[in-house]
């Protein structure tokens, strides 16, 4: 999964579609067979929000285990206009930029996908080491 931060310190968050639970999350998904985590990230970001990633600008921060799956954590500092995104309607209702506090409030209210909430909290710790 990837945490995309703009120059205002806000993160791109998506609201999942009704058939995906109507919860908030970050962008990312599962690694398919014969696919690297980088390839999966590129594919999932393109599918879910229509953004072409340049992996030269993306920082891999590490991974964590949440239950059975391993979550690969990536970070991108990049400005995109919210209207530049094209959401995959089957999975994403909309995207918006949110502050760290807004996201933490959603997590505390149980409105953020649990595995993504765990990863966001871990990401905040990892981000301290980004130069």
Tab-separated table of C-alpha atoms in Angstrom:
chain	number	residue	atom	x	y	z
A	1	UNK	CA	0.000	0.000	0.000
A	2	UNK	CA	1.076	3.535	-0.624
A	3	UNK	CA	0.719	6.721	1.366
A	4	UNK	CA	0.661	9.696	-0.978
A	5	UNK	CA	1.300	13.024	0.733
A	6	UNK	CA	0.914	16.438	-0.861
A	7	UNK	CA	2.877	19.593	-0.015
A	8	UNK	CA	0.165	20.605	2.452
A	9	UNK	CA	0.917	17.534	4.579
A	10	UNK	CA	-2.342	15.804	3.652
A	11	UNK	CA	-2.655	12.204	2.535
A	12	UNK	CA	-4.689	10.805	-0.335
A	13	UNK	CA	-7.386	8.621	1.197
A	14	UNK	CA	-10.120	6.715	-0.563
A	15	UNK	CA	-13.596	5.788	0.561
A	16	UNK	CA	-14.299	2.247	-0.502
A	17	UNK	CA	-17.452	1.489	-2.459
A	18	UNK	CA	-20.534	0.063	-0.749
A	19	UNK	CA	-19.727	-3.460	-1.951
A	20	UNK	CA	-16.245	-3.086	-0.365
A	21	UNK	CA	-17.644	-1.940	2.994
A	22	UNK	CA	-17.842	1.882	2.656
A	23	UNK	CA	-14.764	2.303	4.832
A	24	UNK	CA	-11.801	4.593	4.353
A	25	UNK	CA	-8.420	3.246	3.276
A	26	UNK	CA	-5.253	4.035	1.449
A	27	UNK	CA	-4.475	2.765	-2.046
A	28	UNK	CA	-3.072	-0.694	-2.582
A	29	UNK	CA	-3.969	-4.320	-2.884
A	30	UNK	CA	-2.788	-7.876	-3.105
A	31	UNK	CA	0.313	-9.138	-4.848
A	32	UNK	CA	-0.662	-11.639	-7.534
A	33	UNK	CA	1.236	-14.813	-8.312
A	34	UNK	CA	4.455	-14.144	-10.282
A	35	UNK	CA	4.263	-10.430	-9.449
A	36	UNK	CA	6.684	-8.378	-7.351
A	37	UNK	CA	5.382	-6.004	-4.668
A	38	UNK	CA	6.473	-3.046	-6.854
A	39	UNK	CA	4.564	-4.428	-9.849
A	40	UNK	CA	1.488	-5.006	-7.686
A	41	UNK	CA	1.654	-1.450	-6.374
A	42	UNK	CA	1.903	0.016	-9.883
A	43	UNK	CA	-1.040	-2.124	-11.041
A	44	UNK	CA	-3.258	-1.461	-8.020
A	45	UNK	CA	-2.685	2.312	-8.034
A	46	UNK	CA	-3.482	2.470	-11.755
A	47	UNK	CA	-6.603	0.313	-11.328
A	48	UNK	CA	-7.992	1.996	-8.215
A	49	UNK	CA	-7.254	5.682	-8.819
A	50	UNK	CA	-5.924	5.931	-12.386
A	51	UNK	CA	-2.471	7.205	-11.395
A	52	UNK	CA	0.665	6.108	-13.240
A	53	UNK	CA	3.428	5.687	-10.661
A	54	UNK	CA	7.047	6.493	-11.356
A	55	UNK	CA	8.798	4.136	-8.955
A	56	UNK	CA	11.876	6.399	-9.042
A	57	UNK	CA	9.855	8.815	-6.880
A	58	UNK	CA	8.380	6.186	-4.565
A	59	UNK	CA	10.114	5.209	-1.336
A	60	UNK	CA	9.804	1.692	0.013
A	61	UNK	CA	9.687	1.976	3.805
A	62	UNK	CA	9.437	-1.656	4.831
A	63	UNK	CA	6.792	-4.242	5.512
A	64	UNK	CA	4.660	-5.485	8.346
A	65	UNK	CA	2.631	-8.598	8.925
A	66	UNK	CA	-1.079	-8.074	9.604
A	67	UNK	CA	-2.481	-11.530	10.158
A	68	UNK	CA	-1.459	-13.762	7.257
A	69	UNK	CA	-0.615	-11.162	4.585
A	70	UNK	CA	2.560	-9.151	4.479
A	71	UNK	CA	1.888	-5.471	3.869
A	72	UNK	CA	4.513	-3.595	1.862
A	73	UNK	CA	4.564	0.075	2.846
A	74	UNK	CA	5.421	2.735	0.277
A	75	UNK	CA	5.506	6.530	0.436
A	76	UNK	CA	5.212	9.170	-2.256
A	77	UNK	CA	5.451	12.924	-1.778
A	78	UNK	CA	3.626	14.337	-4.801
A	79	UNK	CA	1.042	16.943	-5.602
A	80	UNK	CA	-1.912	15.873	-7.682
A	81	UNK	CA	-5.150	17.726	-8.185
A	82	UNK	CA	-7.988	15.661	-6.764
A	83	UNK	CA	-9.708	15.902	-10.176
A	84	UNK	CA	-6.748	14.120	-11.813
A	85	UNK	CA	-7.794	10.804	-10.297
A	86	UNK	CA	-10.114	8.342	-12.023
A	87	UNK	CA	-11.589	5.948	-9.485
A	88	UNK	CA	-12.466	2.325	-10.113
A	89	UNK	CA	-16.136	2.575	-9.165
A	90	UNK	CA	-16.424	-1.119	-8.208
A	91	UNK	CA	-13.874	-0.522	-5.428
A	92	UNK	CA	-13.653	3.207	-4.741
A	93	UNK	CA	-16.445	5.709	-4.104
A	94	UNK	CA	-14.170	8.783	-4.013
A	95	UNK	CA	-10.746	10.053	-2.999
A	96	UNK	CA	-9.809	13.085	-0.952
A	97	UNK	CA	-6.833	14.539	0.858
A	98	UNK	CA	-6.978	14.331	4.650
A	99	UNK	CA	-4.756	15.492	7.479
A	100	UNK	CA	-3.089	13.051	9.847
A	101	UNK	CA	-5.585	14.052	12.567
A	102	UNK	CA	-8.583	13.519	10.284
A	103	UNK	CA	-7.316	10.033	9.453
A	104	UNK	CA	-6.630	9.203	13.098
A	105	UNK	CA	-10.175	10.319	13.950
A	106	UNK	CA	-11.585	7.980	11.283
A	107	UNK	CA	-9.469	5.168	12.716
A	108	UNK	CA	-10.687	5.889	16.259
A	109	UNK	CA	-14.297	5.913	15.030
A	110	UNK	CA	-13.860	2.516	13.354
A	111	UNK	CA	-14.402	3.989	9.893
A	112	UNK	CA	-10.981	3.060	8.477
A	113	UNK	CA	-10.226	-0.409	7.118
A	114	UNK	CA	-8.546	-2.162	10.055
A	115	UNK	CA	-5.466	-3.486	8.245
A	116	UNK	CA	-4.928	-0.073	6.625
A	117	UNK	CA	-5.312	1.615	10.015
A	118	UNK	CA	-2.584	-0.617	11.435
A	119	UNK	CA	-0.381	0.249	8.479
A	120	UNK	CA	-1.065	3.991	8.779
A	121	UNK	CA	0.033	3.990	12.397
A	122	UNK	CA	3.148	2.011	11.488
A	123	UNK	CA	3.754	4.362	8.550
A	124	UNK	CA	3.739	7.358	10.903
A	125	UNK	CA	6.570	5.699	12.846
A	126	UNK	CA	8.466	4.822	9.653
A	127	UNK	CA	8.029	8.308	8.223
A	128	UNK	CA	10.121	9.804	11.022
A	129	UNK	CA	13.183	8.233	9.381
A	130	UNK	CA	12.527	9.641	5.882
A	131	UNK	CA	15.132	12.143	4.820
